[in-house]
Tab-separated table of C-alpha atoms in Angstrom:
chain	number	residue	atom	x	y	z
A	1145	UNK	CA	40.051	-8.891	-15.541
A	1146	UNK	CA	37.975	-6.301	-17.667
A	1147	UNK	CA	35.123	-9.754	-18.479
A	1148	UNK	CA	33.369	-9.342	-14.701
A	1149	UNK	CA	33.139	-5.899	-14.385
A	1150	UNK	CA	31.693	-5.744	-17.980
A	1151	UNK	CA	29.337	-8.768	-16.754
A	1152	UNK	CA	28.077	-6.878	-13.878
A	1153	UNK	CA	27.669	-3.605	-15.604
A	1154	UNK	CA	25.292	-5.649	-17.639
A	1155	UNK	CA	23.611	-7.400	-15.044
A	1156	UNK	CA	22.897	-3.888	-13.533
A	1157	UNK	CA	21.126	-2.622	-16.888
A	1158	UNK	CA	19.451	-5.441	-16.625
A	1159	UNK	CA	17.900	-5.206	-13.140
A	1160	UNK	CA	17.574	-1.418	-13.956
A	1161	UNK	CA	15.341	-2.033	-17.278
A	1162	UNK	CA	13.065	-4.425	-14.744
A	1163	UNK	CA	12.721	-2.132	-11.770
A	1164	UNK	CA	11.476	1.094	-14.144
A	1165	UNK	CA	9.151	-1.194	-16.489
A	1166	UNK	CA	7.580	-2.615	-13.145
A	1167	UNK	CA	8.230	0.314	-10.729
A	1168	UNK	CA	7.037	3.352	-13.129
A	1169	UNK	CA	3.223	1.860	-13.830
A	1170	UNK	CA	2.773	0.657	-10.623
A	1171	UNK	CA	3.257	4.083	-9.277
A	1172	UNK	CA	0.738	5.521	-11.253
A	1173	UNK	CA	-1.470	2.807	-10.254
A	1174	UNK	CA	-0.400	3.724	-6.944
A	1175	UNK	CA	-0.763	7.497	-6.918
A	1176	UNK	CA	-4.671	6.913	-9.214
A	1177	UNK	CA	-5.793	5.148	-5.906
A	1178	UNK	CA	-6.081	8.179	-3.574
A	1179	UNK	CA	-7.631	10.222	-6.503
A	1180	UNK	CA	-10.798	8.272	-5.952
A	1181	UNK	CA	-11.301	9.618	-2.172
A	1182	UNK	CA	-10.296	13.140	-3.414
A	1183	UNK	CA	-12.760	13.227	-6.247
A	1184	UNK	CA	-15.838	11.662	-3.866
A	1185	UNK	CA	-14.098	14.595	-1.608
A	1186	UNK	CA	-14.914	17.907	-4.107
A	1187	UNK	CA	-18.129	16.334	-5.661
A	1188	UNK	CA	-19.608	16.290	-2.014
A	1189	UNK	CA	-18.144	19.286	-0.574
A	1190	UNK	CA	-20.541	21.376	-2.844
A	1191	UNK	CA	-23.438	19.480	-1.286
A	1192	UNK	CA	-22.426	20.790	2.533
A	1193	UNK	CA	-20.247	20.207	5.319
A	1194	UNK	CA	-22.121	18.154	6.733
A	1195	UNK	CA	-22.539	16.011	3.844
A	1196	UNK	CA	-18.141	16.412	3.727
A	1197	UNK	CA	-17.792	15.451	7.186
A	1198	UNK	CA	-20.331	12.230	6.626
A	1199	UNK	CA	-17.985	11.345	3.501
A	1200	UNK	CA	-14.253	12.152	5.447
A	1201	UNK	CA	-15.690	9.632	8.551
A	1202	UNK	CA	-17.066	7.015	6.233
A	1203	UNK	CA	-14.411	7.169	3.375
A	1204	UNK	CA	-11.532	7.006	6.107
A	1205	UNK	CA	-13.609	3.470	7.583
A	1206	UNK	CA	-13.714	2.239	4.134
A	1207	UNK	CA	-9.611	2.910	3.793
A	1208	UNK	CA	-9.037	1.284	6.546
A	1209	UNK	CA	-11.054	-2.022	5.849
A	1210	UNK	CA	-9.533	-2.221	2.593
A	1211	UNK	CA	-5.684	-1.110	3.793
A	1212	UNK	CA	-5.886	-4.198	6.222
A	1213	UNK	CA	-6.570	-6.921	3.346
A	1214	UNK	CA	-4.060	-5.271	1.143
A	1215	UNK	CA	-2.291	-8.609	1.842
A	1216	UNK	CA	-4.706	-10.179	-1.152
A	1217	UNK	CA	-2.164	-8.371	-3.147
A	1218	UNK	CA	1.021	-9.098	-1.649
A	1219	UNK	CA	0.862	-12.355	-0.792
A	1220	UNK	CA	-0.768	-13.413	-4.683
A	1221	UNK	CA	2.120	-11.220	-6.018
A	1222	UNK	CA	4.870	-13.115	-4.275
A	1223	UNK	CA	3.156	-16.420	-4.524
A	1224	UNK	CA	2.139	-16.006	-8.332
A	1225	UNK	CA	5.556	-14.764	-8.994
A	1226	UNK	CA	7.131	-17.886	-7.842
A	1227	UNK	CA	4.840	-20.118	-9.980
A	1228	UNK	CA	5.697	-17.752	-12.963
A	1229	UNK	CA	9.567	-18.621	-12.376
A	1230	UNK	CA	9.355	-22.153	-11.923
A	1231	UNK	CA	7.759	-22.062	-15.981
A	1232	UNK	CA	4.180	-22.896	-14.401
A	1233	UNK	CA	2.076	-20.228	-15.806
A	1234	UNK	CA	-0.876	-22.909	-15.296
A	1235	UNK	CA	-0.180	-23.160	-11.311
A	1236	UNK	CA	0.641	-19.435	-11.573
A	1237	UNK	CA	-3.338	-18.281	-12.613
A	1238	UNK	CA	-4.669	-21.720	-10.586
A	1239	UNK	CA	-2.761	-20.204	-7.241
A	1240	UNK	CA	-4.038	-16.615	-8.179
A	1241	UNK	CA	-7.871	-17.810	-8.436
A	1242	UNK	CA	-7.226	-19.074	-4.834
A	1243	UNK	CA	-6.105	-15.796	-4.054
A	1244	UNK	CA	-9.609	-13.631	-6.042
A	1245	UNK	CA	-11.701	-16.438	-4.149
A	1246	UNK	CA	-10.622	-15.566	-0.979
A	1247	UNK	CA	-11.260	-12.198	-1.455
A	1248	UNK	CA	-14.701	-12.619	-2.476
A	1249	UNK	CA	-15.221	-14.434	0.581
A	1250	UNK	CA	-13.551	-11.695	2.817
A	1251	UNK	CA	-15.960	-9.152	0.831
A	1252	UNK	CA	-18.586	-11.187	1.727
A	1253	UNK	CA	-18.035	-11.082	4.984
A	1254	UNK	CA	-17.210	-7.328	5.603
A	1255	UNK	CA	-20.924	-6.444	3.835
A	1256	UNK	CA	-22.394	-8.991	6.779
A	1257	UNK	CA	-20.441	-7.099	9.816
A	1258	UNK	CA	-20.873	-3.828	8.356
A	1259	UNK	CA	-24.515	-3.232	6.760
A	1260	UNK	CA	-26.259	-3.942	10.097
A	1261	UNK	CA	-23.799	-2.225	12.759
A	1262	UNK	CA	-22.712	0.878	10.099
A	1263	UNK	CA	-24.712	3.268	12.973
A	1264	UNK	CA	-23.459	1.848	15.368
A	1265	UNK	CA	-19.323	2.047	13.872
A	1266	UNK	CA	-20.345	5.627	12.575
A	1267	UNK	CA	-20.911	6.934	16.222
A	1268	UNK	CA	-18.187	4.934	17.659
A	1269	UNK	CA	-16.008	6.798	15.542
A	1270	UNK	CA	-17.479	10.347	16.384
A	1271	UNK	CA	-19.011	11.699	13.725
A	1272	UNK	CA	-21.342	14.900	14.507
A	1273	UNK	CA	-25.165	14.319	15.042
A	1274	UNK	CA	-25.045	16.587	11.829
A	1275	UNK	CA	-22.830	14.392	9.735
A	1276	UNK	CA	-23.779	10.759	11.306
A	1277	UNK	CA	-26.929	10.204	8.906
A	1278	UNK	CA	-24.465	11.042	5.581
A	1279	UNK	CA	-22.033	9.178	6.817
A	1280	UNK	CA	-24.090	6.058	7.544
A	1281	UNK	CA	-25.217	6.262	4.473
A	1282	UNK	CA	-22.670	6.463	2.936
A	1283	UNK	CA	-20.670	3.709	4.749
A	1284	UNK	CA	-23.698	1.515	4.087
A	1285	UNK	CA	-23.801	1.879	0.341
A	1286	UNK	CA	-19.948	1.796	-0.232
A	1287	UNK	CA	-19.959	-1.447	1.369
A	1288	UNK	CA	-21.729	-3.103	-0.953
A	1289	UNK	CA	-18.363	-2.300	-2.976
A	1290	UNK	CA	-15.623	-4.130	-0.735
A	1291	UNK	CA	-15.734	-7.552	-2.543
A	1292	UNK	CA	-14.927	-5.919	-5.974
A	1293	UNK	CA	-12.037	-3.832	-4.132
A	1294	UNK	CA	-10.767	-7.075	-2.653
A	1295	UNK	CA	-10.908	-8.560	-5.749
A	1296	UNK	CA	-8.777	-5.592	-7.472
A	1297	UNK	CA	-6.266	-6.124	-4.845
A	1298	UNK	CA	-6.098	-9.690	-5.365
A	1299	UNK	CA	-6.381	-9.384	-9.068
A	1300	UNK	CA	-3.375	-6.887	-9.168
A	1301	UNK	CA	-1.431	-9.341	-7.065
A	1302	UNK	CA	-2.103	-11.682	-10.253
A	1303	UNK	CA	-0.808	-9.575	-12.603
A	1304	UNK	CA	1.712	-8.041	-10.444
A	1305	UNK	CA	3.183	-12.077	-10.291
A	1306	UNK	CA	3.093	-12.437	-13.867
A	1307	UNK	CA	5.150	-9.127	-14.224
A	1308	UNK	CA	2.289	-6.976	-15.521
A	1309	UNK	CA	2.233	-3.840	-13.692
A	1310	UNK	CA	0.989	-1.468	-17.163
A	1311	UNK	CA	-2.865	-3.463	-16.932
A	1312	UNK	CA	-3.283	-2.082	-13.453
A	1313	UNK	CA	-2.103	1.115	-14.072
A	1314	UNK	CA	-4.882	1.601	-17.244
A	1315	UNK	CA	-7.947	0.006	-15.027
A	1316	UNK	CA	-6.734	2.402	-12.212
A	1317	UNK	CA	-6.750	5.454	-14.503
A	1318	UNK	CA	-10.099	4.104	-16.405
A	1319	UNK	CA	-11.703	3.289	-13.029
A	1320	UNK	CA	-10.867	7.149	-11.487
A	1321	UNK	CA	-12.368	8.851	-14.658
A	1322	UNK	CA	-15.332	6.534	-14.224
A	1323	UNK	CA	-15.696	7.514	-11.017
A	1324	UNK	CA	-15.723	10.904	-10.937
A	1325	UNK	CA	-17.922	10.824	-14.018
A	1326	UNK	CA	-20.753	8.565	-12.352
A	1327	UNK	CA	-20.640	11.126	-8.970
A	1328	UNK	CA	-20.996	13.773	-11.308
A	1329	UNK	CA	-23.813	12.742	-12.902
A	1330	UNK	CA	-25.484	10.891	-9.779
A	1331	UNK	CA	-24.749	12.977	-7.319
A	1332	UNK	CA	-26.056	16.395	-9.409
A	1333	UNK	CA	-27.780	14.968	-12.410
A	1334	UNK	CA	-29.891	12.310	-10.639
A	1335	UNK	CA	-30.229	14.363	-7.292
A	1336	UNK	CA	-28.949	11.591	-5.445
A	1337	UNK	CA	-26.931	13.458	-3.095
A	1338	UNK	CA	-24.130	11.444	-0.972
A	1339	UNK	CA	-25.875	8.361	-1.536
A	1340	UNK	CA	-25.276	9.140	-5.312
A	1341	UNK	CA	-21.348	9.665	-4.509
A	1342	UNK	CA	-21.510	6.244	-2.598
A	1343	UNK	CA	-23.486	4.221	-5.730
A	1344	UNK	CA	-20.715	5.813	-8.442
A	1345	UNK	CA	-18.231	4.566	-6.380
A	1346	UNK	CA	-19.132	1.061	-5.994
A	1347	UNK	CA	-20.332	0.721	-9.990
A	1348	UNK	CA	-16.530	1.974	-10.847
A	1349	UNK	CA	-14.542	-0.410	-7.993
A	1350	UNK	CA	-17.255	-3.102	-9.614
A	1351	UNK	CA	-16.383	-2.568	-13.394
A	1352	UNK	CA	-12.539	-2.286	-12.325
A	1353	UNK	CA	-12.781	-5.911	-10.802
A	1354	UNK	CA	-15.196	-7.322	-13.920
A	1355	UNK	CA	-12.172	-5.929	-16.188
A	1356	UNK	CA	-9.403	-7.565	-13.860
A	1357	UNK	CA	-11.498	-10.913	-13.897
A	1358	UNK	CA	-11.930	-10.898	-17.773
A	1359	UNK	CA	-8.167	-10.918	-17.684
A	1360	UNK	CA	-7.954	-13.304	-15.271
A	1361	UNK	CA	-9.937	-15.400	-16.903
A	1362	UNK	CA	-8.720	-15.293	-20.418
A	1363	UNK	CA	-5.130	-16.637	-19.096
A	1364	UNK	CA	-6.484	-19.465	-17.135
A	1365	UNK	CA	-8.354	-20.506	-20.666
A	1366	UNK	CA	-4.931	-19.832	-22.434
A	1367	UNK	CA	-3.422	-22.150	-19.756
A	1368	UNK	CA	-5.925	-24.985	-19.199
A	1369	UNK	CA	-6.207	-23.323	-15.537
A	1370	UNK	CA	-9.206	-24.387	-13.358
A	1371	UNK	CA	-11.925	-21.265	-12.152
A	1372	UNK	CA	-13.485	-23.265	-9.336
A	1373	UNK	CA	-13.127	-22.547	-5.776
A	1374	UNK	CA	-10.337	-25.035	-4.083
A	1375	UNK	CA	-10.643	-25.385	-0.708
A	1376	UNK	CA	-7.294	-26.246	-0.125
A	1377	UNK	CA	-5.537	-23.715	-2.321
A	1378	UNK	CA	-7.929	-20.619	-0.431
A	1379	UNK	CA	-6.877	-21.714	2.268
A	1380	UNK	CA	-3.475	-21.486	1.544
A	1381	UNK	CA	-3.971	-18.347	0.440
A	1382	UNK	CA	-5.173	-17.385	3.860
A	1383	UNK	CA	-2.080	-18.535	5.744
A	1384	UNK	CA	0.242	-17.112	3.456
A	1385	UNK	CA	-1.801	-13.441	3.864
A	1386	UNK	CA	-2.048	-14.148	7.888
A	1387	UNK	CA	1.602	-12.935	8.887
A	1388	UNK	CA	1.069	-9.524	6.384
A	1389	UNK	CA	-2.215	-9.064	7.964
A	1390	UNK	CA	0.013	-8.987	11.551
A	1391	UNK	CA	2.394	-6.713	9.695
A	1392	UNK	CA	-0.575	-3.949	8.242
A	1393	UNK	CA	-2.194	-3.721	11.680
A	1394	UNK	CA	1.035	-3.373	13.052
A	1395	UNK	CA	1.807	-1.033	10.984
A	1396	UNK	CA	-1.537	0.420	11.186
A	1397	UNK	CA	-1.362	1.287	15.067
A	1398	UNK	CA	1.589	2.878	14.670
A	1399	UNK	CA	-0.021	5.542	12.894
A	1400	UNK	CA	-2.889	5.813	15.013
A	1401	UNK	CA	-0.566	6.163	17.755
A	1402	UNK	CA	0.917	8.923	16.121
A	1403	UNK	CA	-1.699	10.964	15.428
A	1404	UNK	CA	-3.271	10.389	18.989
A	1405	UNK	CA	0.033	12.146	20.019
A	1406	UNK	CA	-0.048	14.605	18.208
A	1407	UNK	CA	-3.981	15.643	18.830
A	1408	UNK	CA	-2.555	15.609	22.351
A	1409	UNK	CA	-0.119	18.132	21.486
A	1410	UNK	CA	-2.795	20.732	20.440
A	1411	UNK	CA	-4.552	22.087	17.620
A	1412	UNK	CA	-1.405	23.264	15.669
A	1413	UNK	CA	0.528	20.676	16.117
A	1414	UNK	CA	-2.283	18.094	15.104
A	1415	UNK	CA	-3.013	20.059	12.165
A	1416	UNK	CA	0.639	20.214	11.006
A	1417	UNK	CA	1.080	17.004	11.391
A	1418	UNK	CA	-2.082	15.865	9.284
A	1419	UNK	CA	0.329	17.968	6.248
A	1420	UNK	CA	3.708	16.053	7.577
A	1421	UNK	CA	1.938	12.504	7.307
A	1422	UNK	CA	0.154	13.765	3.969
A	1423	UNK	CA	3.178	14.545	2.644
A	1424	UNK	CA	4.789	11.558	4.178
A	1425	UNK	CA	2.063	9.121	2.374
A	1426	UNK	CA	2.749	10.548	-0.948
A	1427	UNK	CA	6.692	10.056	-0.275
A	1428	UNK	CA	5.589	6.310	0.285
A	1429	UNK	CA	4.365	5.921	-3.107
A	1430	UNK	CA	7.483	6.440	-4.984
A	1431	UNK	CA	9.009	3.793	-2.664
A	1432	UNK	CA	6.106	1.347	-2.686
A	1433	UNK	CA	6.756	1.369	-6.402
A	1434	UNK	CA	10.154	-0.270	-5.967
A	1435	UNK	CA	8.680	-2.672	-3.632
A	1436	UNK	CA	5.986	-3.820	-5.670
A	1437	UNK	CA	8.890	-4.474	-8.565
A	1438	UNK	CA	10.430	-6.228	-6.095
A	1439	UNK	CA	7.782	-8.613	-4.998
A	1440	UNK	CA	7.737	-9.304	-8.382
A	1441	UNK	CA	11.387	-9.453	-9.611
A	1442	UNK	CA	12.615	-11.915	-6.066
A	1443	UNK	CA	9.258	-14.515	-6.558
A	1444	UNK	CA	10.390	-15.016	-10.344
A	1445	UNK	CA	13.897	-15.542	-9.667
A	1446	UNK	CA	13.358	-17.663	-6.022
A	1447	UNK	CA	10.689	-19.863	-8.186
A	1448	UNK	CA	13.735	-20.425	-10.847
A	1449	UNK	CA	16.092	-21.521	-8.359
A	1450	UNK	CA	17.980	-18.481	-8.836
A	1451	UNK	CA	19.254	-17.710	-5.603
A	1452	UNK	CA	22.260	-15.757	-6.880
A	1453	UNK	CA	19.732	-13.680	-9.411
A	1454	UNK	CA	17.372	-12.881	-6.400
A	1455	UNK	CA	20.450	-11.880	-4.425
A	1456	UNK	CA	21.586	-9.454	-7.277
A	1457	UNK	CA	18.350	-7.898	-7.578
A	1458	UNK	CA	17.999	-7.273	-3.794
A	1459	UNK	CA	21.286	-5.311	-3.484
A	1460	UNK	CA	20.381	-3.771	-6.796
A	1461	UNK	CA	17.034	-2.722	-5.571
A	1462	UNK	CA	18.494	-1.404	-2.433
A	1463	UNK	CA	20.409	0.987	-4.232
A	1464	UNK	CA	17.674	2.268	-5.806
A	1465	UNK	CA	15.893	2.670	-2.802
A	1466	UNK	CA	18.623	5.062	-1.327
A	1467	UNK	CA	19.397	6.842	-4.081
A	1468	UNK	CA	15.508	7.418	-5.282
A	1469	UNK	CA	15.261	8.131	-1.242
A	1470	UNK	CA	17.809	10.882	-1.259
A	1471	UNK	CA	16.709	12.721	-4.477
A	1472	UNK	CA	12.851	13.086	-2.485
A	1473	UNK	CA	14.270	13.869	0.369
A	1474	UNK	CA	16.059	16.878	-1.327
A	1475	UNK	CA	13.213	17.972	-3.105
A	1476	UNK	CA	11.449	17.717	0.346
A	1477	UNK	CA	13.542	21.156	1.633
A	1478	UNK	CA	13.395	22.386	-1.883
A	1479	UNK	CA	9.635	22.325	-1.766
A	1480	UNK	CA	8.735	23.458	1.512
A	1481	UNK	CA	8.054	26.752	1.281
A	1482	UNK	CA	5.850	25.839	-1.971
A	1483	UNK	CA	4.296	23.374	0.049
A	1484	UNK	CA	3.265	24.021	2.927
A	1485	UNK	CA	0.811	27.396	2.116
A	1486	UNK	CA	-1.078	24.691	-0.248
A	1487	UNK	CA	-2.565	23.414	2.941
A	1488	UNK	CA	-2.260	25.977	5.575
A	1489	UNK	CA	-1.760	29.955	6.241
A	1490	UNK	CA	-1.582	29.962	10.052
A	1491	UNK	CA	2.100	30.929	10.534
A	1492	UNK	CA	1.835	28.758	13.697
A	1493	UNK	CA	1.374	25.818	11.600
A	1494	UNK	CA	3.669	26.408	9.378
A	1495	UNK	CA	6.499	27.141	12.190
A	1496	UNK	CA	5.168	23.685	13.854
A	1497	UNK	CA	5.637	21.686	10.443
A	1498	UNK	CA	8.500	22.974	9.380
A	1499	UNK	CA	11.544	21.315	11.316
A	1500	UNK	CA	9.474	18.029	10.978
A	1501	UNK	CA	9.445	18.111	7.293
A	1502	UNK	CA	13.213	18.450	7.865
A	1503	UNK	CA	13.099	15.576	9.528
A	1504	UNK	CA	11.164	13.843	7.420
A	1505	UNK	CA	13.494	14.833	4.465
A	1506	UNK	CA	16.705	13.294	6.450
A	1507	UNK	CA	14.777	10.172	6.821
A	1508	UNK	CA	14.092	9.511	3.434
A	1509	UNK	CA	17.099	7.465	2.172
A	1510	UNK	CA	16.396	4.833	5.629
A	1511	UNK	CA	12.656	4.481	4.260
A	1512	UNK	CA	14.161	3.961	0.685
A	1513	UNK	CA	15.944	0.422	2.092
A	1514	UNK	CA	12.346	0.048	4.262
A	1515	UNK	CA	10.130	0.039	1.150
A	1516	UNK	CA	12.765	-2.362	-0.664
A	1517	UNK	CA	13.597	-5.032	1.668
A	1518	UNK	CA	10.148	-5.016	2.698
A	1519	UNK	CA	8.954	-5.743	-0.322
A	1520	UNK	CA	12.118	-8.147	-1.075
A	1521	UNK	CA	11.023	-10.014	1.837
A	1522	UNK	CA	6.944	-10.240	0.545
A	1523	UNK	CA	8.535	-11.609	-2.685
A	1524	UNK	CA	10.595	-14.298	-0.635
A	1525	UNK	CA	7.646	-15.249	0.863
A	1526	UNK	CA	8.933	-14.404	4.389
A	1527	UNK	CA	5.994	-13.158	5.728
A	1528	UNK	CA	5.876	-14.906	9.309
A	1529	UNK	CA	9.446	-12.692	9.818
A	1530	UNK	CA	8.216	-9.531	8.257
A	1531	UNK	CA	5.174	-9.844	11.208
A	1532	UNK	CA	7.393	-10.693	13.860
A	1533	UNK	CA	9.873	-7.700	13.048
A	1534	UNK	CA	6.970	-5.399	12.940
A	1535	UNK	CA	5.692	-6.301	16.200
A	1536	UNK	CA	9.583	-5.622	17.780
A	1537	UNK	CA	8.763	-2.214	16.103
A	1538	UNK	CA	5.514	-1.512	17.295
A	1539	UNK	CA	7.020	-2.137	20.709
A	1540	UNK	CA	10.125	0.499	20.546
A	1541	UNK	CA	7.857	2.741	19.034
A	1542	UNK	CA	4.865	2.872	21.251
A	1543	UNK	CA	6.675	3.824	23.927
A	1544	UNK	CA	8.948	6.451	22.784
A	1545	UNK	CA	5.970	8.475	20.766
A	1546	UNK	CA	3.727	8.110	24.361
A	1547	UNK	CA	6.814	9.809	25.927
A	1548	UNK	CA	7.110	12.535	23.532
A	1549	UNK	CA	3.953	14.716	25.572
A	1550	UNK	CA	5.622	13.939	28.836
A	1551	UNK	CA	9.040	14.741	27.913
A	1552	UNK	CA	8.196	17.626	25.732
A	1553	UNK	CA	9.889	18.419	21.867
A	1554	UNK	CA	6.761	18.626	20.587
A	1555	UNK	CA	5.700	17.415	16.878
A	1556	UNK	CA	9.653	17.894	16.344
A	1557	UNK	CA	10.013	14.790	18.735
A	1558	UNK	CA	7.111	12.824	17.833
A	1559	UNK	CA	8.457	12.802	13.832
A	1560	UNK	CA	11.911	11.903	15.813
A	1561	UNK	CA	10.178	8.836	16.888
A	1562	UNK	CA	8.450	8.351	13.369
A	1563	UNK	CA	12.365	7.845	12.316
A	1564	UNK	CA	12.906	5.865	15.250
A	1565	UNK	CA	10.287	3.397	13.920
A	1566	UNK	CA	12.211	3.454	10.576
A	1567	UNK	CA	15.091	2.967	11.712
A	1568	UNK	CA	14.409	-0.375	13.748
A	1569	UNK	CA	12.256	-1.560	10.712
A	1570	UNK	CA	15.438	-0.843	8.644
A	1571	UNK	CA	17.850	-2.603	11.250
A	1572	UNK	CA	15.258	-5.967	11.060
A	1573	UNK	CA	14.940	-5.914	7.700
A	1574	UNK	CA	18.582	-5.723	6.627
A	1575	UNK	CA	19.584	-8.243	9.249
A	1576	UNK	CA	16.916	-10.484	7.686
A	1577	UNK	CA	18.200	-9.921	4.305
A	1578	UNK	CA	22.005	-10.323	5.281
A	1579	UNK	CA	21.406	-13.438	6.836
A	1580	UNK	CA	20.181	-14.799	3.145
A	1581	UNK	CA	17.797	-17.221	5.402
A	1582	UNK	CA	14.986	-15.333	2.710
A	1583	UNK	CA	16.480	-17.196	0.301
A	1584	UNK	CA	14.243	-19.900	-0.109
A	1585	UNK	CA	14.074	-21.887	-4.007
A	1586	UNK	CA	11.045	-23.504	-5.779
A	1587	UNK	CA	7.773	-23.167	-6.561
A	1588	UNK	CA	6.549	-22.915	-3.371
A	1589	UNK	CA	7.982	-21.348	-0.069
């Protein structure tokens, strides 16, 4: 009688020592990300605001095109992961290869699209005839940049699938103090301007990927694993990235849509909610943490043929999620009247934000089982599910946020509907995970 509950306390510690030595570097890798925007940000705000406006137009282009391949690093991750469970650390690095090659590819790609039509993308996206040169220019050199950042994603996803989350976290750091020395000195010391910002920005994204391909490379020597391109095992690698690619631009036009409703709203209620979503990102991280550990933790123990393990470490996981969701979502209405004068001291802002960060806070512990069993699923390899339940999401939610200026409620409502989304994404997620039909064994999915 006192044997199992002993056994389970243990297999708790256990899970627990996992989740914080994946889940605590990866969110510092996590959180170092942004800081490169932010530092391109104040370097170039001392040149003008035009030259701010050209960066904020072509640095939010650039996040985009790299947000919608971040499925180099989830599907390598889960894939990897599996490879690394079934005792095939040779496979493991030969399957992540696949993974960097297709990146290059897609990097090579993007530079062909972009560098001729940047103008043209630049105006489409209304930039000032003040800030359209800057931001063209800048666009244009950053470019040159995307196949190292694809790599980095895919290269992460490596090392993610081996269970290495501290290597990303130092080339994330190294790569942000790089950066911000090289604008520094090129946008100032060598008079370079924005284009300056834009070059020390690509030489840092292309010495993170040279250091994430050293590693790479050193364990596929270690492991008798081959470097060439396989055409085969690419494009594998593509199919198993198509279904997340559904899920990001799913998930991407739901944003959109909700800032489009809120611009509608008016000025104070767009601007408030630019602080709610801010906020809201930043929230995301401390989740996204526990879903990269999970990637990571469910591909190890599906490739080992542990079922039952990967089972354990969902529910596990789960709890986490809640609980870690509930402690931000108290520190949410703890911090909000700290917060919100760090971005804003229109009281008509601030009255406009306020109920929605309550909102916001309520909602926490519901993303908390979002992040998880979204990233349980990526590690089960269930992307083709994870796409279609996002699309089923997209659809409640679209409507319901387009009703919100109709209907009234303001940004009150439209954050109503942000929990709305959650809430169905929740709903298809734990049905998913209940059914166990994730629960897929082997090496491969």
């Amino acid at each position: 009688m006192t044997q199992a509950p002993a056994t389970s306390r243990g297999t708790r510690r256990q899970h627990d020592r996992e989740i914080v030595a994946l889940a605590v570097p990866a969110f510092g890798a996590l959180v170092a990300e942004p800081l490169f925007v932010m530092a391109d940000s104040a370097i170039v705000g001392h040149l003008g605001t035009a030259q701010l406006a050209g960066l904020g137009v072509a640095s939010a282009l650039l996040t985009t095109a790299v947000s919608v391949f971040v499925f180099l690093a989830y599907a390598t991750t889960a894939a990897v992961a599996r490879r690394v469970g079934a005792g095939d650390l040779q496979a493991a690095i030969r399957q992540g290869m696949d993974g960097i090659w297709l990146a290059i590819l897609l990097g090579a790609l993007v530079i062909a699209v972009v560098l001729p039509t940047a103008p043209a993308i630049v105006d489409l996206f209304g930039a000032s005839p003040t800030a359209a040169p800057y931001a063209t220019t800048y666009l244009r050199i950053s470019t040159l940049g995307i196949p190292a950042m694809l790599v980095v994603l895919a290269a992460t996803g490596v090392l993610r699938g081996l269970q290495d989350t501290k290597t990303p976290l130092y080339v994330a750091v190294a790569g942000f103090v790089a950066n911000a020395a090289l604008n520094v000195a090129l946008v100032y010391g060598a008079g370079l301007g924005i284009a300056g910002s834009a070059w020390g920005t690509v030489i840092a994204q292309c010495g993170m990927a040279a250091v994430y391909l050293a590693v790479v490379i050193r364990g596929a020597r270690r492991h008798g694993a081959s470097l060439r391109p396989d055409s085969s095992g690419i494009r594998a690698s593509a199919q198993a990235g198509a279904p997340l690619l559904v899920r990001t631009l799913s998930l991407r036009a739901i944003l959109l849509i909700a800032t489009a409703v809120a611009a509608r709203l008016g000025d104070a209620d767009i601007a408030a909610h630019q602080i709610v979503l801010s906020l809201w990102s930043l929230l995301a991280f401390a989740l996204d943490a526990i879903a990269i550990a999970g990637q990571a933790i469910i591909g190890r123990h599906l490739g080992a043929n542990d079922a039952e393990g990967a089972r354990q470490a969902c529910r596990r996981m789960v709890e986490w999620g809640i609980a870690v969701g509930m402690v931000l979502g108290v520190l949410v209405v703890l911090a909000r009247p700290v917060f919100l004068p760090l971005f804003t001291s229109d009281p008509t802002v601030k009255d406009v934000a306020l109920p929605a960060l309550v909102i916001v806070a309520l909602s926490q512990p519901i993303c908390g089982i979002v992040f998880v069993l979204d990233g349980v699923l990526m590690g089960a390899g269930d992307g083709p599910y994870l796409a279609k339940a996002m699309l089923v999401t997209l659809a409640v939610f679209a409507p319901a946020a387009l009703l919100v200026p109709v209907l009234g409620g303001g940004l009150t409502a439209l954050w109503a509907a942000m929990t709305l989304m959650m809430t169905v994404r929740m709903l298809t997620l734990w049905l998913r995970a209940r059914s166990g039909r994730w629960l897929v064994t082997g090496a491969t999915r």
